[in-house]
Amino acid sequence: MIRLGIVLLIVQTVTTIHAFEPSPSDLGNVPTWTAEQVRLWAADHASGANALDAESRAIACSIDRKKEDQCQQAALMQRVLADLAIHDRNRAAAEGLTVYYRIVSLQQQLETLYEAEDTLDALIQLAEKAAELEIAEGNANDLQQQRLKIRSQKIDAEYGIQKLQIRLARLTCQPLSVAKQAVLIDPIETEVSTLDEEAAVADGLQRRADLRAIHTLCRCINNDTAPAARTMLGAIQPGLGLAATVATKSSLLSGLCDQGQDACARRDQCRQLAAQQQGTIEDEIRMAWLELQASLQRDRLSQERVELANQAAQQANRAVEIEQRPAGTDLQASLEALRVQGERQARQLEQTLADVKLLEARGAAFPL
């Protein structure tokens, strides 16, 4: 029998799932944020999870604690709500990491664009002043077009960072002015999950709090808890437990209906929902795992392209130094190397975000 002490214990557990409030480190007067800080901030301030925790506390205040059936129903609802809150914190933590790494990547790309623009400026000056460069007529105009394209990309990156900072401030509940000033000190993550596909699926099925909520519900449905089970089924899967919508709050908790058949029906519904959700989770994990493998292979190819482009730039630089090739050839090769480097940065971001997506699918973005 589930008694009041257990109900109160569950309430306390729900409200202290993650009582951690990280503080930004200071580099002088500038706040510095790590990916871990942002992940925990986002999880702690997940609005959906906090609303579920508040609902759980409200349930404890709305029951007659002298009635055993109401205590059982409240305890069941609180356990399910706690798992649903954890699931939402996992989602929020993954989003926090995603926004963090997107900003870091855009900042890296912006640095590359500035360097490319400087190289283009030098090329344009050479093209305009030195006829001996052997640049065909019209090439100077082509270089101007490239510079305009780079400037457009810089605008996209700069405003993209600002838009992401707005989302970062909202996710972490930090002032926007602080989020704009914060230095994100963690680079793009290059070490990703090494779990094989089946291990990732097994890990996810064990971790996922939304699936655990359904299993908890299935185990605890009986004649006394059937009214609460109806409500929780509707919370997990909209459209289920519709009978609860015509019941008043008092009748829901007092069980003023024939519970035998209803409890059996709810158990069947719950088992079907558990099987459906397990299949959905398995598919999510497998898809995320495959995307991570694809991104790893794309990144390896992009790394090879960077190495080849850098070799070509070094060869062009040596050839210009010994006057085997016209001046400016080295700058053109350097510009191409920077372009390939920018593509590599995009591939690295894809890899990192794929790893975050796999973390979220496994329920591991918010470890307890």
Coordinates of C-alpha atoms in Angstrom, one line a residue:
M1 CA 0.0 0.0 0.0
I2 CA 1.3 3.5 -0.9
R3 CA 0.9 5.8 2.1
L4 CA 1.2 9.5 2.6
G5 CA 4.9 9.4 3.5
I6 CA 5.7 8.0 0.0
V7 CA 3.6 10.6 -1.6
L8 CA 5.5 13.4 0.2
L9 CA 8.8 11.7 -0.6
I10 CA 7.9 11.7 -4.3
V11 CA 7.0 15.4 -4.2
Q12 CA 10.4 16.2 -2.6
T13 CA 12.2 14.1 -5.2
V14 CA 10.4 15.8 -8.1
T15 CA 11.3 19.3 -6.8
T16 CA 15.0 18.4 -6.3
I17 CA 15.7 16.4 -9.5
H18 CA 18.4 18.9 -10.4
A19 CA 18.9 21.6 -7.8
F20 CA 22.0 23.1 -9.5
E21 CA 22.4 26.7 -10.6
P22 CA 25.7 27.2 -12.3
S23 CA 27.4 30.5 -12.3
P24 CA 29.3 32.0 -15.2
S25 CA 33.0 32.1 -14.7
D26 CA 34.6 35.5 -15.2
L27 CA 37.4 36.3 -17.6
G28 CA 38.0 39.8 -16.3
N29 CA 34.5 41.3 -16.5
V30 CA 33.4 39.1 -19.4
P31 CA 31.3 36.0 -18.5
T32 CA 32.6 32.7 -19.9
W33 CA 30.2 29.8 -20.5
T34 CA 31.0 26.2 -21.0
A35 CA 28.7 23.8 -22.9
E36 CA 28.2 21.9 -19.6
Q37 CA 26.9 25.1 -17.9
V38 CA 24.5 25.8 -20.7
R39 CA 23.3 22.2 -20.8
L40 CA 22.5 22.3 -17.1
W41 CA 21.0 25.8 -17.2
A42 CA 18.7 24.7 -20.0
A43 CA 17.6 21.6 -18.2
D44 CA 17.0 23.4 -14.9
H45 CA 14.9 26.1 -16.5
A46 CA 12.9 23.9 -18.9
S47 CA 9.5 25.5 -18.7
G48 CA 7.5 22.4 -19.5
A49 CA 9.3 20.3 -16.8
N50 CA 8.9 23.0 -14.2
A51 CA 5.2 23.2 -15.0
L52 CA 5.0 19.4 -14.5
D53 CA 6.8 19.7 -11.2
A54 CA 4.4 22.4 -10.1
E55 CA 1.5 20.2 -11.0
S56 CA 3.0 17.4 -9.0
R57 CA 3.2 19.7 -5.9
A58 CA -0.4 20.8 -6.5
I59 CA -1.6 17.2 -6.5
A60 CA -0.2 16.7 -3.0
C61 CA -2.2 19.6 -1.8
S62 CA -5.5 18.6 -3.4
I63 CA -6.1 15.2 -1.9
D64 CA -7.6 14.0 1.3
R65 CA -4.6 12.4 3.0
K66 CA -6.7 10.2 5.2
K67 CA -8.0 8.3 2.2
E68 CA -5.7 5.5 1.0
D69 CA -7.1 5.4 -2.6
Q70 CA -6.4 9.1 -3.1
C71 CA -2.9 8.8 -1.7
Q72 CA -2.3 5.9 -4.2
Q73 CA -3.6 8.0 -7.1
A74 CA -1.6 11.0 -6.1
A75 CA 1.6 8.9 -5.8
L76 CA 1.1 7.4 -9.2
M77 CA 0.5 10.7 -10.9
Q78 CA 3.5 12.2 -9.2
R79 CA 5.8 9.4 -10.3
V80 CA 4.6 9.7 -13.9
L81 CA 4.8 13.5 -13.9
A82 CA 8.4 13.2 -12.5
D83 CA 9.4 11.1 -15.5
L84 CA 7.7 13.3 -18.0
A85 CA 9.5 16.3 -16.4
I86 CA 12.9 14.5 -16.8
H87 CA 12.0 13.8 -20.4
D88 CA 11.4 17.5 -21.0
R89 CA 14.6 18.4 -19.3
N90 CA 16.4 16.0 -21.6
R91 CA 14.9 17.8 -24.6
A92 CA 15.8 21.2 -23.2
A93 CA 19.4 20.2 -22.4
A94 CA 19.9 18.9 -26.0
E95 CA 18.5 22.2 -27.4
G96 CA 20.9 24.1 -25.2
L97 CA 23.8 22.2 -26.5
T98 CA 22.6 22.6 -30.1
V99 CA 22.3 26.4 -29.7
Y100 CA 25.7 26.6 -28.0
Y101 CA 27.6 24.7 -30.7
R102 CA 25.8 26.5 -33.5
I103 CA 27.0 29.8 -32.1
V104 CA 30.5 28.5 -31.7
S105 CA 30.5 27.2 -35.3
L106 CA 29.3 30.5 -36.6
Q107 CA 32.0 32.4 -34.7
Q108 CA 34.6 30.1 -36.2
Q109 CA 33.1 30.5 -39.7
L110 CA 33.1 34.3 -39.2
E111 CA 36.9 34.2 -38.4
T112 CA 37.5 32.3 -41.6
L113 CA 35.4 34.7 -43.6
Y114 CA 37.4 37.7 -42.3
E115 CA 40.6 35.9 -43.2
A116 CA 39.2 35.1 -46.7
E117 CA 38.1 38.7 -47.2
D118 CA 41.6 40.0 -46.3
T119 CA 43.1 37.6 -48.8
L120 CA 40.6 38.7 -51.5
D121 CA 41.5 42.4 -50.8
A122 CA 45.1 41.6 -51.4
L123 CA 44.3 39.8 -54.6
I124 CA 42.2 42.6 -55.8
Q125 CA 44.9 45.2 -55.1
L126 CA 47.4 43.0 -57.1
A127 CA 45.0 42.6 -60.0
E128 CA 44.4 46.3 -60.2
K129 CA 48.0 47.4 -59.9
A130 CA 50.1 44.8 -61.6
A131 CA 49.5 43.9 -65.3
E132 CA 52.3 41.3 -65.1
L133 CA 50.1 39.0 -62.9
E134 CA 48.8 37.4 -66.1
I135 CA 45.3 37.6 -64.8
A136 CA 42.9 37.6 -67.7
E137 CA 40.6 40.5 -68.4
G138 CA 37.6 40.4 -66.1
N139 CA 39.2 38.5 -63.3
A140 CA 39.3 41.6 -61.1
N141 CA 35.6 41.8 -61.5
D142 CA 35.2 38.2 -60.5
L143 CA 37.2 38.9 -57.4
Q144 CA 35.0 41.8 -56.5
Q145 CA 32.0 39.5 -56.9
Q146 CA 33.6 37.0 -54.6
R147 CA 34.3 39.7 -52.0
L148 CA 30.6 40.7 -52.1
K149 CA 29.6 37.1 -51.6
I150 CA 31.9 36.8 -48.6
R151 CA 30.5 40.0 -47.1
S152 CA 27.0 38.6 -47.5
Q153 CA 28.1 35.5 -45.7
K154 CA 29.5 37.6 -42.9
I155 CA 26.2 39.4 -42.5
D156 CA 24.4 36.0 -42.3
A157 CA 26.8 34.7 -39.7
E158 CA 26.8 37.9 -37.6
Y159 CA 23.0 38.1 -37.5
G160 CA 22.7 34.4 -37.1
I161 CA 24.8 34.6 -33.9
Q162 CA 22.6 37.4 -32.6
K163 CA 19.4 35.4 -33.2
L164 CA 20.9 32.3 -31.5
Q165 CA 22.0 34.4 -28.6
I166 CA 18.3 35.4 -28.1
R167 CA 17.4 31.7 -27.9
L168 CA 20.3 30.9 -25.7
A169 CA 19.3 33.6 -23.2
R170 CA 15.7 32.3 -23.2
L171 CA 16.8 28.7 -22.7
T172 CA 19.2 29.5 -19.8
C173 CA 17.1 32.2 -18.2
Q174 CA 20.0 34.6 -18.4
P175 CA 19.7 38.3 -19.3
L176 CA 20.1 38.8 -23.0
S177 CA 22.8 41.4 -22.4
V178 CA 24.8 38.8 -20.5
A179 CA 24.2 36.1 -23.2
K180 CA 25.5 38.5 -25.9
Q181 CA 28.7 39.3 -23.9
A182 CA 29.4 35.7 -22.8
V183 CA 32.4 34.0 -24.3
L184 CA 31.6 30.4 -25.2
I185 CA 34.9 28.8 -24.4
D186 CA 34.3 25.2 -25.5
P187 CA 35.2 24.4 -29.1
I188 CA 33.1 22.2 -31.4
E189 CA 33.1 18.7 -29.9
T190 CA 35.1 16.3 -32.0
E191 CA 34.8 13.2 -29.7
V192 CA 31.4 11.6 -30.2
S193 CA 29.6 8.5 -29.0
T194 CA 31.3 5.2 -29.9
L195 CA 28.4 3.0 -29.0
D196 CA 27.4 0.6 -31.8
E197 CA 23.8 0.7 -33.0
E198 CA 22.3 -2.0 -30.9
A199 CA 24.1 -0.8 -27.7
A200 CA 22.7 2.7 -28.4
V201 CA 19.2 1.3 -28.7
A202 CA 19.5 -0.8 -25.5
D203 CA 20.9 2.2 -23.6
G204 CA 18.1 4.4 -24.8
L205 CA 15.4 2.0 -23.9
Q206 CA 16.8 1.9 -20.4
R207 CA 17.3 5.6 -20.1
R208 CA 14.3 7.2 -21.8
A209 CA 12.1 8.7 -19.0
D210 CA 9.0 9.0 -21.3
L211 CA 9.0 5.2 -21.7
R212 CA 9.7 4.7 -18.0
A213 CA 6.6 6.8 -17.3
I214 CA 4.4 4.5 -19.4
H215 CA 5.9 1.4 -17.8
T216 CA 5.3 2.9 -14.3
L217 CA 1.7 3.5 -15.3
C218 CA 1.2 0.0 -16.6
R219 CA 2.5 -1.6 -13.5
C220 CA 0.4 0.5 -11.1
I221 CA -3.0 0.5 -12.7
N222 CA -5.6 -1.1 -10.4
N223 CA -9.1 -0.4 -9.3
D224 CA -8.0 2.3 -6.9
T225 CA -5.7 4.1 -9.4
A226 CA -7.7 3.8 -12.6
P227 CA -9.0 7.4 -12.4
A228 CA -5.5 8.7 -12.1
A229 CA -4.4 6.4 -14.9
R230 CA -7.0 7.9 -17.2
T231 CA -5.6 11.3 -16.6
M232 CA -2.0 10.3 -17.0
L233 CA -2.8 8.4 -20.3
G234 CA -4.2 11.6 -21.6
A235 CA -1.1 13.5 -20.5
I236 CA 1.2 11.1 -22.3
Q237 CA -0.9 10.5 -25.4
P238 CA -3.6 13.2 -26.2
G239 CA -6.9 11.5 -26.9
L240 CA -6.5 8.7 -24.4
G241 CA -8.4 8.7 -21.1
L242 CA -11.2 10.8 -22.5
A243 CA -13.5 9.5 -19.8
A244 CA -11.6 11.7 -17.4
T245 CA -12.6 14.8 -19.1
V246 CA -16.2 14.4 -18.1
A247 CA -15.3 13.7 -14.5
T248 CA -15.0 16.4 -11.8
K249 CA -11.9 16.7 -9.8
S250 CA -13.5 15.1 -6.8
S251 CA -14.9 12.2 -8.7
L252 CA -11.6 11.6 -10.3
L253 CA -9.8 11.1 -7.0
S254 CA -12.6 9.4 -5.2
G255 CA -13.2 6.8 -7.9
L256 CA -17.0 7.1 -8.1
C257 CA -17.4 4.7 -11.0
D258 CA -17.2 1.0 -11.8
Q259 CA -13.4 0.6 -11.8
G260 CA -13.0 -3.1 -12.7
Q261 CA -13.6 -2.9 -16.4
D262 CA -12.1 0.5 -16.7
A263 CA -8.8 -0.7 -15.0
C264 CA -8.6 -3.6 -17.5
A265 CA -9.2 -1.3 -20.4
R266 CA -6.6 1.2 -19.2
R267 CA -4.0 -1.6 -18.7
D268 CA -4.6 -2.7 -22.3
Q269 CA -4.3 0.9 -23.6
C270 CA -1.1 1.3 -21.6
R271 CA 0.5 -1.9 -22.9
Q272 CA -0.3 -0.8 -26.5
L273 CA 1.1 2.7 -25.8
A274 CA 4.3 1.2 -24.3
A275 CA 4.8 -1.0 -27.3
Q276 CA 4.2 1.9 -29.7
Q277 CA 6.5 4.2 -27.8
Q278 CA 9.2 1.7 -27.6
G279 CA 9.1 1.2 -31.4
T280 CA 9.2 5.0 -31.9
I281 CA 12.2 5.4 -29.6
E282 CA 14.1 2.5 -31.3
D283 CA 13.5 4.2 -34.7
E284 CA 14.6 7.6 -33.3
I285 CA 17.8 6.1 -31.9
R286 CA 18.6 4.2 -35.1
M287 CA 18.0 7.2 -37.3
A288 CA 20.2 9.4 -35.1
W289 CA 22.9 6.8 -34.9
L290 CA 23.0 6.4 -38.7
E291 CA 23.1 10.2 -39.2
L292 CA 26.1 10.3 -36.8
Q293 CA 27.9 7.6 -38.8
A294 CA 27.2 9.5 -42.1
S295 CA 28.4 12.8 -40.6
L296 CA 31.6 11.1 -39.4
Q297 CA 32.4 9.9 -42.9
R298 CA 31.6 13.3 -44.4
D299 CA 33.9 14.9 -41.9
R300 CA 36.8 12.5 -42.8
L301 CA 36.4 13.4 -46.5
S302 CA 36.3 17.1 -45.7
Q303 CA 39.5 16.7 -43.6
E304 CA 41.2 15.1 -46.6
R305 CA 40.1 18.0 -48.8
V306 CA 41.5 20.5 -46.3
E307 CA 44.9 18.6 -46.3
L308 CA 45.0 18.7 -50.1
A309 CA 44.1 22.3 -50.3
N310 CA 46.7 23.2 -47.7
Q311 CA 49.3 21.3 -49.7
A312 CA 48.3 23.1 -52.9
A313 CA 48.6 26.5 -51.0
Q314 CA 52.1 25.6 -49.8
Q315 CA 53.2 24.5 -53.2
A316 CA 51.9 27.7 -54.8
N317 CA 53.6 29.8 -52.1
R318 CA 57.0 28.1 -52.8
A319 CA 56.5 28.5 -56.6
V320 CA 55.8 32.2 -56.2
E321 CA 58.9 32.6 -54.0
I322 CA 61.1 31.2 -56.7
E323 CA 59.2 33.0 -59.4
Q324 CA 58.0 29.9 -61.1
R325 CA 54.4 31.1 -61.0
P326 CA 53.1 34.7 -61.1
A327 CA 52.5 36.7 -58.0
G328 CA 49.0 36.3 -56.6
T329 CA 48.8 32.5 -57.4
D330 CA 49.7 31.8 -53.8
L331 CA 46.9 34.1 -52.6
Q332 CA 44.4 32.3 -54.9
A333 CA 45.5 29.0 -53.5
S334 CA 45.2 30.3 -49.9
L335 CA 41.7 31.6 -50.7
E336 CA 40.7 28.1 -51.9
A337 CA 42.2 26.5 -48.8
L338 CA 40.1 28.9 -46.7
R339 CA 37.0 28.0 -48.6
V340 CA 37.6 24.3 -48.0
Q341 CA 38.3 25.0 -44.4
G342 CA 34.9 26.7 -44.1
E343 CA 33.3 23.6 -45.5
R344 CA 35.1 21.5 -43.0
Q345 CA 33.8 23.7 -40.2
A346 CA 30.3 23.1 -41.4
R347 CA 30.9 19.3 -41.5
Q348 CA 32.3 19.4 -38.0
L349 CA 29.1 21.2 -36.8
E350 CA 27.0 18.5 -38.5
Q351 CA 28.9 15.8 -36.7
T352 CA 28.5 17.5 -33.3
L353 CA 24.8 18.2 -33.7
A354 CA 24.3 14.6 -34.8
D355 CA 26.0 13.4 -31.6
V356 CA 23.7 15.7 -29.6
K357 CA 20.7 14.3 -31.4
L358 CA 21.8 10.8 -30.5
L359 CA 22.2 11.9 -26.9
E360 CA 18.7 13.3 -26.9
A361 CA 17.2 10.2 -28.5
R362 CA 18.9 8.0 -25.9
G363 CA 17.7 10.2 -23.1
A364 CA 21.3 10.9 -22.1
A365 CA 21.4 14.7 -22.7
F366 CA 20.2 15.1 -19.1
P367 CA 21.8 12.4 -17.0
L368 CA 20.5 12.1 -13.5

